[in-house]
């Protein structure tokens, strides 16, 4: 699993940074988190095939987080996509899309399944596959209804020790398969063989969390609990705490405190104000609180599966 | 006056080309013709300040020609634009914009004046200033209602020959001003002095025309009459005439024939299909018919005021 930051800018663009968008690539599939204007071109720059996007998760309906969605859907249709696409977003989006030439259902070659983020308040799981689930949780972005997202892999069984199983009298493939999938089986002598007798430890679970725009809040701490990689709003340096509070954003230090409380492995800062050309100030302030911090760099992938210490974004 | 191509691609993006957009820069003001997804970032790449955009002209509501409009308006608002913006587009656009978070009137810091292209059928002038007018004319793009645009500078008076005027007995500044503005005046002896007696030839008028997406058609020939620079749809090479006809587009050769019939000075091809990495094929085919042809190159400005022979896009 790798994360490719496509856009790391706050609303006012500067220093070659682009509107908010992150691509999470997992086993050849792409999940897109936010989709600011021009995300289509950013995917091309990252040599990511938009045909591989399975779902798009919009944190909130501020222009710099969602206005690239329409161009992207239109482009998918022009490539004759047929696979359904899941779009998780505030419910107002479906109303807007229904009217938009080139984006409304009758203009698209594929179905869009809209999942309303408002429903996540009652039922956090907004998307799931056999391998992982994605939950949405409400953030604190002032007057806009905004959510963060957490992808958590399901626990997978450990490696089956075939030699041990055979020693215990298990010989059939079907019994191997059952043990691997957590069922106990009886051997030829009628003795019970349980999975823990033949399976190694489960492989580590990767957890990715992304706040979108938010003030530091309890929801963000819950969202990021034990995350392998946590991406947090870090619009401002510490000197602009008050501006962050007023605009519903966070400072890098606040992001670091959330990361620390949530017990994450690594923190990646994003959504940088145009006032910071060099991001070293933000990173250094955050590292005073949480050393495993880096600034997201556009088109520089961060690998989640490997866990180098310390994290170095190339 | 200079034209900066921002996006020269047909709908399927390839070879580093971007969705349709052209910026015409005239005396510090920018007019934008079409606004595909990501035009905001293209303006930044071209170091063009979006605050200088006075009007945006959309040829038709296919996604690759208009879906960057919303991100651009949102970005203008985030920079606290207050100056009104004229948007010329099919009238359906206003309905869509009224609903779109971050783009609807109450979310913008500036007023948008929408001019419906449908009305151009009866009244072609869709925008004008003291220096020029812009007309829209219907093109032939199949089922979509599509227009092309023509900007034509007003004829300006020639240089006033002050010495000749004084010889004819004109001495007051007020009378100079009247003559310069086309009025006749009497000298102290009561003799009539007419502007043609004291004004040099009017400076050349620049005319820019852009078809948007179209088949070759009579409307395009009228649109481009005597244009200094004419930008025409050239999606395909001659081998794909039939595909051009079916999809409502033109071949480069067809564009050249229109240019020739319209008596333009220079032809710039655009809207290239993803199948052409190298555009030399299209340019060479067009030049057999109309030698003063080039392919638009993104971010390579074409100067309209100078008229080098032959045209060379750098």
Coordinates of C-alpha atoms in Angstrom, one line a residue:
Chain A
X1 CA 0.0 0.0 0.0
X2 CA 1.4 3.4 -0.9
X3 CA 0.1 6.9 -0.6
X4 CA 0.7 9.4 -3.4
X5 CA 0.0 13.0 -2.5
X6 CA -1.4 14.8 -5.6
X7 CA -2.2 18.1 -4.0
X8 CA -1.1 19.5 -0.7
X9 CA -2.1 23.1 -0.9
X10 CA -4.6 25.1 1.2
X11 CA -7.2 27.0 -0.9
X12 CA -4.8 29.7 -2.1
X13 CA -2.4 28.0 -4.5
X14 CA 1.3 28.8 -4.4
X15 CA 4.8 27.4 -4.7
X16 CA 3.8 24.8 -7.3
X17 CA 1.4 23.1 -4.9
X18 CA -2.1 21.9 -6.0
X19 CA -5.6 21.6 -4.5
X20 CA -6.2 18.8 -2.0
X21 CA -6.0 15.2 -3.3
X22 CA -4.4 12.0 -2.1
X23 CA -4.2 8.7 -4.0
X24 CA -4.0 5.5 -1.9
X25 CA -2.8 2.6 -4.1
X26 CA -3.5 -0.9 -2.8
X27 CA -3.0 -4.0 -4.8
X28 CA -3.5 -2.2 -8.1
X29 CA -6.6 -0.4 -7.0
X30 CA -6.7 3.3 -6.2
X31 CA -8.8 5.1 -3.5
X32 CA -8.9 8.8 -3.9
X33 CA -9.2 11.1 -0.8
X34 CA -10.5 14.5 -1.8
X35 CA -10.5 15.8 -5.4
X36 CA -9.6 19.5 -5.8
X37 CA -9.7 21.1 -9.2
X38 CA -7.2 19.6 -11.7
X39 CA -6.9 16.2 -9.9
X40 CA -7.3 14.5 -13.3
X41 CA -4.1 16.1 -14.5
X42 CA -2.4 15.3 -11.2
X43 CA -3.2 11.6 -11.7
X44 CA -1.7 11.7 -15.1
X45 CA 1.4 13.5 -13.8
X46 CA 1.7 10.7 -11.1
X47 CA 1.2 8.1 -13.9
X48 CA -1.8 6.7 -12.0
X49 CA -4.5 5.2 -14.3
X50 CA -7.8 6.7 -13.3
X51 CA -9.5 3.6 -14.6
X52 CA -8.1 1.9 -11.4
X53 CA -10.0 4.2 -9.0
X54 CA -12.6 2.1 -7.1
X55 CA -13.9 4.9 -4.8
X56 CA -13.5 8.6 -4.1
X57 CA -13.9 10.0 -0.6
X58 CA -14.7 13.7 -0.3
X59 CA -14.1 15.2 3.1
X60 CA -16.3 18.3 2.6
X61 CA -17.8 20.5 -0.1
X62 CA -15.3 23.4 0.0
X63 CA -14.3 24.1 -3.6
X64 CA -10.6 23.2 -3.1
X65 CA -11.5 19.7 -1.9
X66 CA -14.1 18.6 -4.5
X67 CA -14.3 20.7 -7.7
X68 CA -12.0 18.4 -9.6
X69 CA -14.5 15.5 -9.2
X70 CA -16.5 16.5 -12.2
X71 CA -13.7 16.7 -14.7
X72 CA -12.4 13.3 -13.4
X73 CA -15.8 11.6 -13.8
X74 CA -16.2 13.1 -17.2
X75 CA -12.8 11.8 -18.2
X76 CA -13.6 8.3 -16.9
X77 CA -16.7 8.3 -19.1
X78 CA -14.7 9.3 -22.2
X79 CA -12.5 6.3 -21.6
X80 CA -15.7 4.2 -21.6
X81 CA -15.4 3.1 -18.0
X82 CA -18.1 0.6 -17.2
X83 CA -17.2 -0.4 -13.6
X84 CA -19.3 1.2 -10.9
X85 CA -17.7 4.0 -9.0
X86 CA -18.4 4.7 -5.3
X87 CA -18.3 8.4 -4.3
X88 CA -18.6 9.1 -0.6
X89 CA -19.5 12.8 0.0
X90 CA -22.1 15.1 1.6
X91 CA -25.5 14.3 0.2
X92 CA -25.8 17.7 -1.5
X93 CA -23.4 16.4 -4.1
X94 CA -25.9 14.0 -5.7
X95 CA -28.3 16.9 -6.2
X96 CA -25.7 18.9 -8.0
X97 CA -24.4 16.1 -10.1
X98 CA -27.9 15.2 -11.3
X99 CA -28.0 18.5 -13.2
X100 CA -24.4 18.8 -14.5
X101 CA -23.9 18.2 -18.2
X102 CA -21.2 15.6 -18.8
X103 CA -21.5 14.4 -15.2
X104 CA -25.2 13.6 -14.7
X105 CA -26.1 9.9 -14.8
X106 CA -27.3 9.9 -18.4
X107 CA -24.0 11.4 -19.6
X108 CA -21.8 8.8 -17.9
X109 CA -20.9 5.3 -19.2
X110 CA -20.8 3.9 -15.7
X111 CA -22.9 4.0 -12.6
X112 CA -22.0 6.2 -9.6
X113 CA -23.0 5.0 -6.2
X114 CA -23.2 8.0 -3.9
X115 CA -22.8 7.3 -0.2
X116 CA -23.8 10.3 2.0
X117 CA -21.2 11.2 4.7
X118 CA -24.0 12.5 6.9
X119 CA -25.1 8.8 7.4
X120 CA -21.6 8.0 8.8
X121 CA -22.7 9.7 12.1
X122 CA -25.0 6.7 12.7
X123 CA -23.1 4.1 10.7
X124 CA -19.3 4.9 10.3
X125 CA -18.5 2.2 7.7
X126 CA -18.9 3.9 4.3
X127 CA -17.0 1.4 2.1
X128 CA -15.7 -2.1 2.5
X129 CA -14.1 -4.9 0.6
X130 CA -12.9 -8.4 1.6
X131 CA -9.6 -6.9 2.6
X132 CA -10.4 -3.7 4.4
X133 CA -13.1 -1.2 5.5
X134 CA -13.2 2.6 5.4
X135 CA -14.9 4.5 8.1
X136 CA -15.9 8.2 8.1
X137 CA -15.9 10.3 11.3
X138 CA -17.0 13.9 11.8
X139 CA -14.2 16.5 12.1
X140 CA -14.4 20.1 13.4
X141 CA -14.1 22.4 10.4
X142 CA -16.4 25.2 11.6
X143 CA -19.7 25.7 9.7
X144 CA -19.0 23.1 7.0
X145 CA -20.0 19.5 7.6
X146 CA -16.7 17.7 7.2
X147 CA -15.4 14.2 7.8
X148 CA -12.1 12.4 8.0
X149 CA -11.5 8.9 6.7
X150 CA -9.9 5.8 8.2
X151 CA -9.0 2.7 6.1
X152 CA -8.2 -0.4 8.2
X153 CA -7.2 -3.7 6.8
X154 CA -9.0 -6.8 8.1
X155 CA -6.9 -9.1 10.2
X156 CA -5.6 -11.8 7.9
X157 CA -4.7 -15.3 9.1
X158 CA -1.0 -16.1 9.7
X159 CA 1.0 -18.5 7.5
X160 CA -0.1 -22.1 7.7
X161 CA 2.7 -24.4 8.8
X162 CA 2.0 -27.3 6.5
X163 CA 4.7 -29.6 8.1
X164 CA 3.2 -29.1 11.6
X165 CA -0.3 -29.7 10.3
X166 CA 0.8 -33.0 8.6
X167 CA 2.6 -34.0 11.8
X168 CA -0.8 -33.5 13.6
X169 CA -2.4 -35.9 11.1
X170 CA -4.0 -33.3 8.7
X171 CA -3.4 -34.2 5.1
X172 CA -6.3 -33.0 3.0
X173 CA -6.2 -29.6 1.2
X174 CA -9.8 -28.9 2.4
X175 CA -8.7 -29.2 6.0
X176 CA -5.7 -26.9 5.3
X177 CA -8.1 -24.4 3.9
X178 CA -10.4 -24.6 6.9
X179 CA -7.5 -24.2 9.4
X180 CA -6.2 -21.2 7.4
X181 CA -9.7 -19.7 7.6
X182 CA -10.0 -20.1 11.3
X183 CA -11.9 -23.3 11.6
X184 CA -10.9 -26.2 13.8
X185 CA -10.8 -29.7 12.2
X186 CA -10.5 -33.3 13.4
X187 CA -7.6 -35.5 12.2
X188 CA -8.0 -39.2 11.2
X189 CA -7.6 -40.2 14.9
X190 CA -10.5 -37.9 15.8
X191 CA -8.2 -35.5 17.6
X192 CA -9.2 -31.8 17.4
X193 CA -6.6 -29.5 15.7
X194 CA -7.2 -25.8 16.2
X195 CA -5.9 -23.0 14.0
X196 CA -3.6 -21.6 16.7
X197 CA -1.7 -25.0 16.6
X198 CA -0.7 -24.5 13.0
X199 CA -0.9 -20.8 12.1
X200 CA 1.9 -18.3 12.5
X201 CA 1.2 -14.8 13.8
X202 CA -1.2 -12.7 11.7
X203 CA 0.6 -10.2 9.4
X204 CA 0.6 -6.6 10.6
X205 CA -2.5 -4.6 9.8
X206 CA -2.1 -1.3 7.9
X207 CA -4.2 1.6 9.0
X208 CA -4.4 4.8 7.0
X209 CA -6.2 7.9 8.4
X210 CA -6.9 11.3 6.8
X211 CA -8.6 14.2 8.5
X212 CA -9.3 16.5 5.6
X213 CA -9.8 20.1 7.0
X214 CA -10.2 20.3 10.7
X215 CA -9.3 21.9 14.0
X216 CA -7.6 19.5 16.4
X217 CA -10.5 17.5 17.9
X218 CA -11.5 14.3 19.7
X219 CA -12.9 12.9 16.4
X220 CA -9.5 13.1 14.8
X221 CA -7.9 11.3 17.7
X222 CA -10.4 8.5 17.4
X223 CA -10.1 8.4 13.7
X224 CA -6.3 7.9 13.8
X225 CA -6.1 5.4 16.7
X226 CA -3.0 3.2 16.1
X227 CA -2.8 4.4 12.4
X228 CA 0.2 3.2 10.5
X229 CA 0.1 6.5 8.5
X230 CA -1.9 9.5 9.6
X231 CA -2.4 12.6 7.3
X232 CA -3.5 15.7 9.2
X233 CA -4.4 19.3 8.3
X234 CA -1.4 21.5 9.1
X235 CA -2.3 24.7 7.4
X236 CA -0.4 27.0 9.7
X237 CA 2.7 27.3 11.8
X238 CA 2.4 27.7 15.6
X239 CA 2.5 31.5 15.4
X240 CA -0.9 31.4 13.6
X241 CA -2.8 29.3 16.1
X242 CA -5.5 31.9 16.3
X243 CA -5.9 32.1 12.5
X244 CA -6.1 28.3 12.5
X245 CA -8.9 28.4 15.1
X246 CA -10.8 31.1 13.3
X247 CA -10.7 29.3 9.9
X248 CA -11.3 25.8 11.2
X249 CA -7.8 24.5 10.6
X250 CA -4.9 23.2 12.6
X251 CA -1.3 24.1 13.2
X252 CA 1.5 21.6 12.6
X253 CA 2.0 21.4 16.4
X254 CA -1.7 20.6 16.9
X255 CA -1.5 17.9 14.3
X256 CA 1.5 16.4 16.1
X257 CA -0.4 16.4 19.4
X258 CA -3.3 14.6 17.8
X259 CA -0.9 12.1 16.3
X260 CA 0.7 11.5 19.7
X261 CA -2.6 11.0 21.5
X262 CA -3.8 8.6 18.9
X263 CA -0.6 6.5 19.1
X264 CA 0.0 6.6 15.3
X265 CA 3.3 5.3 13.8
X266 CA 3.8 8.2 11.4
X267 CA 2.4 11.6 10.7
X268 CA 2.3 13.3 7.4
X269 CA 1.4 17.0 7.3
X270 CA -0.7 18.5 4.5
X271 CA -2.9 21.4 3.3
X272 CA -0.2 24.1 3.6
X273 CA -1.0 27.8 3.5
X274 CA 0.5 29.8 0.7
X275 CA 2.5 31.8 3.2
X276 CA 4.9 28.9 3.7
X277 CA 7.2 28.3 0.7
X278 CA 9.6 26.2 2.8
X279 CA 7.8 23.7 5.0
X280 CA 10.8 23.0 7.3
X281 CA 9.3 25.4 9.9
X282 CA 6.1 23.4 10.1
X283 CA 7.9 20.0 10.2
X284 CA 10.4 21.2 12.9
X285 CA 7.7 22.6 15.1
X286 CA 5.7 19.3 14.8
X287 CA 8.7 17.1 15.5
X288 CA 9.2 18.8 18.9
X289 CA 6.0 17.0 19.9
X290 CA 5.9 14.0 17.6
X291 CA 9.3 13.1 16.0
X292 CA 7.9 10.8 13.3
X293 CA 6.6 13.7 11.2
X294 CA 7.1 14.7 7.6
X295 CA 5.5 17.1 5.2
X296 CA 3.6 15.5 2.3
X297 CA 5.4 16.2 -1.0
X298 CA 3.4 16.1 -4.1
X299 CA 4.0 13.0 -6.3
X300 CA 6.5 11.6 -3.8
X301 CA 4.9 8.3 -2.6
X302 CA 5.0 7.1 1.0
X303 CA 5.1 3.4 1.3
X304 CA 2.8 2.1 4.1
X305 CA 3.7 -1.6 4.0
X306 CA 7.4 -1.1 4.9
X307 CA 7.9 0.7 8.2
X308 CA 11.3 2.3 8.1
X309 CA 12.4 4.2 11.2
X310 CA 12.5 7.1 11.0
X311 CA 10.1 7.9 8.2
X312 CA 11.8 9.6 5.3
X313 CA 9.7 11.0 2.5
X314 CA 11.9 10.8 -0.6
Chain B
X1 CA -2.3 41.1 -27.9
X2 CA -1.0 37.5 -27.4
X3 CA -2.7 34.1 -27.2
X4 CA -1.4 31.6 -24.6
X5 CA -2.7 28.1 -25.3
X6 CA -3.3 26.5 -21.9
X7 CA -4.9 23.2 -23.0
X8 CA -4.8 21.8 -26.6
X9 CA -6.1 18.2 -26.0
X10 CA -9.3 16.5 -27.2
X11 CA -11.3 14.8 -24.4
X12 CA -8.9 11.9 -23.9
X13 CA -5.7 13.4 -22.4
X14 CA -2.3 12.2 -23.6
X15 CA 1.2 13.4 -24.3
X16 CA 1.2 16.0 -21.6
X17 CA -1.6 17.9 -23.2
X18 CA -4.4 19.4 -21.1
X19 CA -8.2 20.0 -21.5
X20 CA -9.3 22.9 -23.8
X21 CA -8.4 26.4 -22.7
X22 CA -6.9 29.5 -24.4
X23 CA -6.0 32.7 -22.7
X24 CA -6.0 35.9 -24.8
X25 CA -4.0 38.7 -23.1
X26 CA -4.7 42.2 -24.3
X27 CA -3.4 45.3 -22.5
X28 CA -3.0 43.5 -19.2
X29 CA -6.5 42.0 -19.3
X30 CA -7.2 38.3 -19.9
X31 CA -10.1 36.8 -21.8
X32 CA -10.4 33.1 -21.4
X33 CA -11.8 30.9 -24.2
X34 CA -13.0 27.5 -22.8
X35 CA -12.1 26.3 -19.4
X36 CA -11.4 22.6 -19.1
X37 CA -10.7 20.8 -15.8
X38 CA -7.5 22.1 -14.2
X39 CA -7.4 25.5 -16.1
X40 CA -6.6 27.1 -12.7
X41 CA -3.3 25.3 -12.5
X42 CA -2.6 26.0 -16.2
X43 CA -3.0 29.7 -15.6
X44 CA -0.5 29.4 -12.7
X45 CA 1.9 27.4 -14.9
X46 CA 1.6 30.2 -17.5
X47 CA 2.3 32.8 -14.8
X48 CA -1.0 34.4 -15.7
X49 CA -2.8 36.1 -12.8
X50 CA -6.4 34.9 -12.8
X51 CA -7.4 38.3 -11.1
X52 CA -6.9 39.9 -14.6
X53 CA -9.5 37.7 -16.2
X54 CA -12.4 40.0 -17.4
X55 CA -14.5 37.5 -19.1
X56 CA -14.7 33.7 -19.8
X57 CA -16.2 32.4 -23.0
X58 CA -17.4 28.8 -23.0
X59 CA -17.9 27.2 -26.5
X60 CA -20.2 24.4 -25.3
X61 CA -21.0 22.3 -22.2
X62 CA -19.0 19.2 -23.0
X63 CA -17.0 18.4 -19.9
X64 CA -13.5 18.9 -21.4
X65 CA -14.5 22.5 -22.3
X66 CA -16.1 23.8 -19.1
X67 CA -15.5 21.7 -16.0
X68 CA -12.5 23.8 -14.9
X69 CA -14.7 26.9 -14.6
X70 CA -15.9 26.0 -11.1
X71 CA -12.5 25.6 -9.5
X72 CA -11.4 28.8 -11.2
X73 CA -14.3 30.8 -9.8
X74 CA -13.8 29.3 -6.4
X75 CA -10.1 30.3 -6.5
X76 CA -11.0 33.9 -7.5
X77 CA -13.3 34.2 -4.6
X78 CA -10.6 32.9 -2.2
X79 CA -8.4 35.7 -3.4
X80 CA -11.3 38.1 -2.5
X81 CA -12.0 39.2 -6.1
X82 CA -14.5 42.0 -6.1
X83 CA -14.6 42.9 -9.8
X84 CA -17.6 41.5 -11.7
X85 CA -16.8 38.6 -14.0
X86 CA -18.7 38.0 -17.3
X87 CA -19.2 34.4 -18.2
X88 CA -20.6 33.7 -21.7
X89 CA -22.0 30.1 -21.9
X90 CA -25.1 28.1 -22.7
X91 CA -27.9 29.2 -20.3
X92 CA -28.0 25.8 -18.5
X93 CA -24.8 26.8 -16.8
X94 CA -26.5 29.4 -14.6
X95 CA -28.9 26.8 -13.3
X96 CA -26.1 24.5 -12.4
X97 CA -24.0 27.2 -10.8
X98 CA -26.9 28.3 -8.6
X99 CA -26.7 25.0 -6.7
X100 CA -22.9 24.4 -6.5
X101 CA -21.3 24.9 -3.1
X102 CA -18.3 27.2 -3.4
X103 CA -19.6 28.6 -6.8
X104 CA -23.2 29.7 -6.2
X105 CA -23.7 33.5 -5.8
X106 CA -23.7 33.5 -2.0
X107 CA -20.4 31.8 -1.8
X108 CA -18.6 34.2 -4.2
X109 CA -17.0 37.5 -3.2
X110 CA -17.8 39.0 -6.7
X111 CA -20.8 39.1 -9.0
X112 CA -20.9 36.8 -12.1
X113 CA -22.8 38.2 -15.1
X114 CA -24.0 35.2 -17.2
X115 CA -24.6 35.9 -20.9
X116 CA -26.4 33.0 -22.6
X117 CA -24.9 31.9 -25.9
X118 CA -28.3 30.9 -27.2
X119 CA -29.1 34.6 -27.4
X120 CA -26.2 35.1 -29.8
X121 CA -28.3 33.6 -32.6
X122 CA -30.4 36.8 -32.6
X123 CA -27.7 39.2 -31.3
X124 CA -24.1 38.1 -32.0
X125 CA -22.3 40.6 -29.8
X126 CA -21.9 39.0 -26.4
X127 CA -19.3 41.2 -24.9
X128 CA -17.7 44.6 -25.7
X129 CA -15.4 47.3 -24.4
X130 CA -14.3 50.6 -25.8
X131 CA -11.6 48.9 -27.7
X132 CA -13.2 45.7 -29.2
X133 CA -16.3 43.5 -29.4
X134 CA -16.7 39.8 -29.1
X135 CA -19.3 38.0 -31.2
X136 CA -20.5 34.4 -30.9
X137 CA -21.7 32.4 -33.8
X138 CA -23.2 28.9 -33.9
X139 CA -20.9 26.1 -35.0
X140 CA -21.8 22.5 -36.0
X141 CA -20.8 20.1 -33.2
X142 CA -23.5 17.5 -33.7
X143 CA -26.2 17.4 -31.0
X144 CA -24.5 19.9 -28.6
X145 CA -25.3 23.5 -28.9
X146 CA -21.8 25.0 -29.6
X147 CA -20.6 28.4 -30.6
X148 CA -17.3 29.9 -31.8
X149 CA -16.0 33.4 -30.8
X150 CA -14.6 36.3 -32.7
X151 CA -12.9 39.2 -31.1
X152 CA -12.5 42.3 -33.4
X153 CA -10.9 45.5 -32.4
X154 CA -12.7 48.7 -33.2
X155 CA -11.1 50.8 -35.9
X156 CA -9.0 53.4 -34.2
X157 CA -8.3 56.8 -35.8
X158 CA -4.9 57.3 -37.5
X159 CA -2.2 59.5 -36.2
X160 CA -3.1 63.3 -36.2
X161 CA -0.6 65.3 -38.2
X162 CA -0.4 68.3 -36.0
X163 CA 1.8 70.3 -38.4
X164 CA -0.7 69.9 -41.2
X165 CA -3.6 70.8 -39.0
X166 CA -1.8 74.0 -37.9
X167 CA -1.1 74.9 -41.5
X168 CA -4.8 74.6 -42.1
X169 CA -5.4 77.1 -39.3
X170 CA -6.4 74.7 -36.5
X171 CA -4.7 75.7 -33.3
X172 CA -6.8 74.7 -30.3
X173 CA -6.4 71.4 -28.5
X174 CA -10.2 70.9 -28.5
X175 CA -10.3 71.0 -32.3
X176 CA -7.4 68.5 -32.5
X177 CA -9.4 66.2 -30.2
X178 CA -12.5 66.5 -32.4
X179 CA -10.6 65.8 -35.6
X180 CA -8.9 62.8 -34.0
X181 CA -12.3 61.5 -33.1
X182 CA -13.7 61.8 -36.6
X183 CA -15.5 65.2 -36.4
X184 CA -14.9 68.0 -38.9
X185 CA -14.2 71.5 -37.6
X186 CA -14.0 75.1 -39.0
X187 CA -10.8 77.1 -38.8
X188 CA -10.6 80.8 -37.9
X189 CA -11.3 81.7 -41.6
X190 CA -14.5 79.6 -41.5
X191 CA -13.0 77.0 -43.8
X192 CA -14.1 73.4 -43.2
X193 CA -11.3 70.9 -42.1
X194 CA -12.2 67.3 -42.3
X195 CA -10.5 64.4 -40.5
X196 CA -9.2 62.8 -43.7
X197 CA -7.2 66.0 -44.3
X198 CA -5.1 65.6 -41.1
X199 CA -5.2 61.9 -40.0
X200 CA -2.9 59.2 -41.1
X201 CA -4.2 55.7 -42.0
X202 CA -5.9 53.8 -39.2
X203 CA -3.7 51.3 -37.5
X204 CA -4.3 47.7 -38.4
X205 CA -7.2 46.0 -36.6
X206 CA -6.5 42.7 -34.9
X207 CA -9.1 39.9 -35.2
X208 CA -9.0 36.7 -33.2
X209 CA -11.4 33.8 -33.9
X210 CA -11.8 30.5 -32.2
X211 CA -14.2 27.7 -33.2
X212 CA -14.3 25.5 -30.2
X213 CA -15.4 22.1 -31.3
X214 CA -16.9 21.9 -34.8
X215 CA -17.2 20.3 -38.1
X216 CA -16.1 22.5 -41.0
X217 CA -19.1 24.8 -41.6
X218 CA -20.3 28.1 -43.1
X219 CA -20.5 29.6 -39.6
X220 CA -16.8 29.0 -39.0
X221 CA -16.0 30.7 -42.3
X222 CA -18.1 33.7 -41.4
X223 CA -16.7 33.7 -37.8
X224 CA -13.1 33.9 -39.1
X225 CA -13.5 36.4 -42.0
X226 CA -10.2 38.2 -42.3
X227 CA -9.0 37.1 -38.9
X228 CA -5.4 37.9 -37.9
X229 CA -5.3 34.7 -36.0
X230 CA -7.7 31.8 -36.3
X231 CA -7.8 28.8 -34.0
X232 CA -9.8 25.9 -35.4
X233 CA -10.6 22.4 -34.1
X234 CA -8.2 19.9 -35.7
X235 CA -8.9 16.8 -33.8
X236 CA -7.9 14.3 -36.6
X237 CA -5.6 13.7 -39.5
X238 CA -7.1 13.4 -43.0
X239 CA -7.3 9.6 -42.7
X240 CA -10.0 10.0 -40.0
X241 CA -12.3 12.3 -41.9
X242 CA -15.2 9.9 -41.2
X243 CA -14.5 9.8 -37.5
X244 CA -14.3 13.6 -37.5
X245 CA -17.7 13.8 -39.2
X246 CA -19.3 11.2 -36.8
X247 CA -18.0 13.0 -33.7
X248 CA -18.7 16.5 -34.8
X249 CA -15.0 17.5 -35.2
X250 CA -12.7 18.5 -38.0
X251 CA -9.5 17.3 -39.6
X252 CA -6.5 19.6 -40.0
X253 CA -7.1 19.7 -43.7
X254 CA -10.7 20.8 -43.2
X255 CA -9.5 23.5 -40.8
X256 CA -7.1 24.7 -43.4
X257 CA -9.9 24.9 -46.0
X258 CA -12.0 27.0 -43.7
X259 CA -9.0 29.3 -43.0
X260 CA -8.4 29.7 -46.7
X261 CA -12.0 30.5 -47.5
X262 CA -12.2 33.0 -44.7
X263 CA -9.1 34.8 -45.8
X264 CA -7.3 34.6 -42.5
X265 CA -3.7 35.6 -41.9
X266 CA -2.7 32.7 -39.8
X267 CA -4.2 29.4 -38.7
X268 CA -3.5 27.7 -35.3
X269 CA -4.7 24.1 -35.0
X270 CA -5.9 22.8 -31.6
X271 CA -7.9 20.0 -29.8
X272 CA -5.7 17.1 -30.8
X273 CA -6.8 13.5 -30.4
X274 CA -4.7 11.3 -28.1
X275 CA -3.7 9.2 -31.1
X276 CA -1.2 11.9 -32.3
X277 CA 1.8 12.3 -30.2
X278 CA 3.7 14.1 -32.9
X279 CA 1.6 16.8 -34.5
X280 CA 3.8 17.2 -37.6
X281 CA 1.4 15.0 -39.6
X282 CA -1.5 17.3 -38.9
X283 CA 0.5 20.5 -39.6
X284 CA 1.9 19.1 -42.9
X285 CA -1.5 18.0 -44.1
X286 CA -3.0 21.4 -43.4
X287 CA -0.1 23.3 -45.0
X288 CA -0.8 21.6 -48.3
X289 CA -4.0 23.7 -48.3
X290 CA -3.0 26.7 -46.2
X291 CA 0.7 27.3 -45.6
X292 CA 0.4 29.7 -42.7
X293 CA -0.5 26.9 -40.3
X294 CA 0.9 25.9 -37.0
X295 CA -0.1 23.5 -34.2
X296 CA -0.9 25.3 -30.9
X297 CA 1.7 24.4 -28.3
X298 CA 0.7 24.7 -24.6
X299 CA 2.2 27.7 -22.8
X300 CA 3.9 28.9 -26.0
X301 CA 2.4 32.3 -26.7
X302 CA 1.5 33.5 -30.1
X303 CA 1.8 37.3 -30.6
X304 CA -1.0 38.8 -32.6
X305 CA 0.3 42.4 -32.9
X306 CA 3.4 41.5 -34.8
X307 CA 2.7 39.7 -38.0
X308 CA 5.9 37.8 -38.9
X309 CA 5.8 35.9 -42.2
X310 CA 5.7 33.0 -42.0
X311 CA 4.2 32.4 -38.5
X312 CA 6.5 30.4 -36.3
X313 CA 5.2 29.3 -32.9
X314 CA 8.2 29.1 -30.6

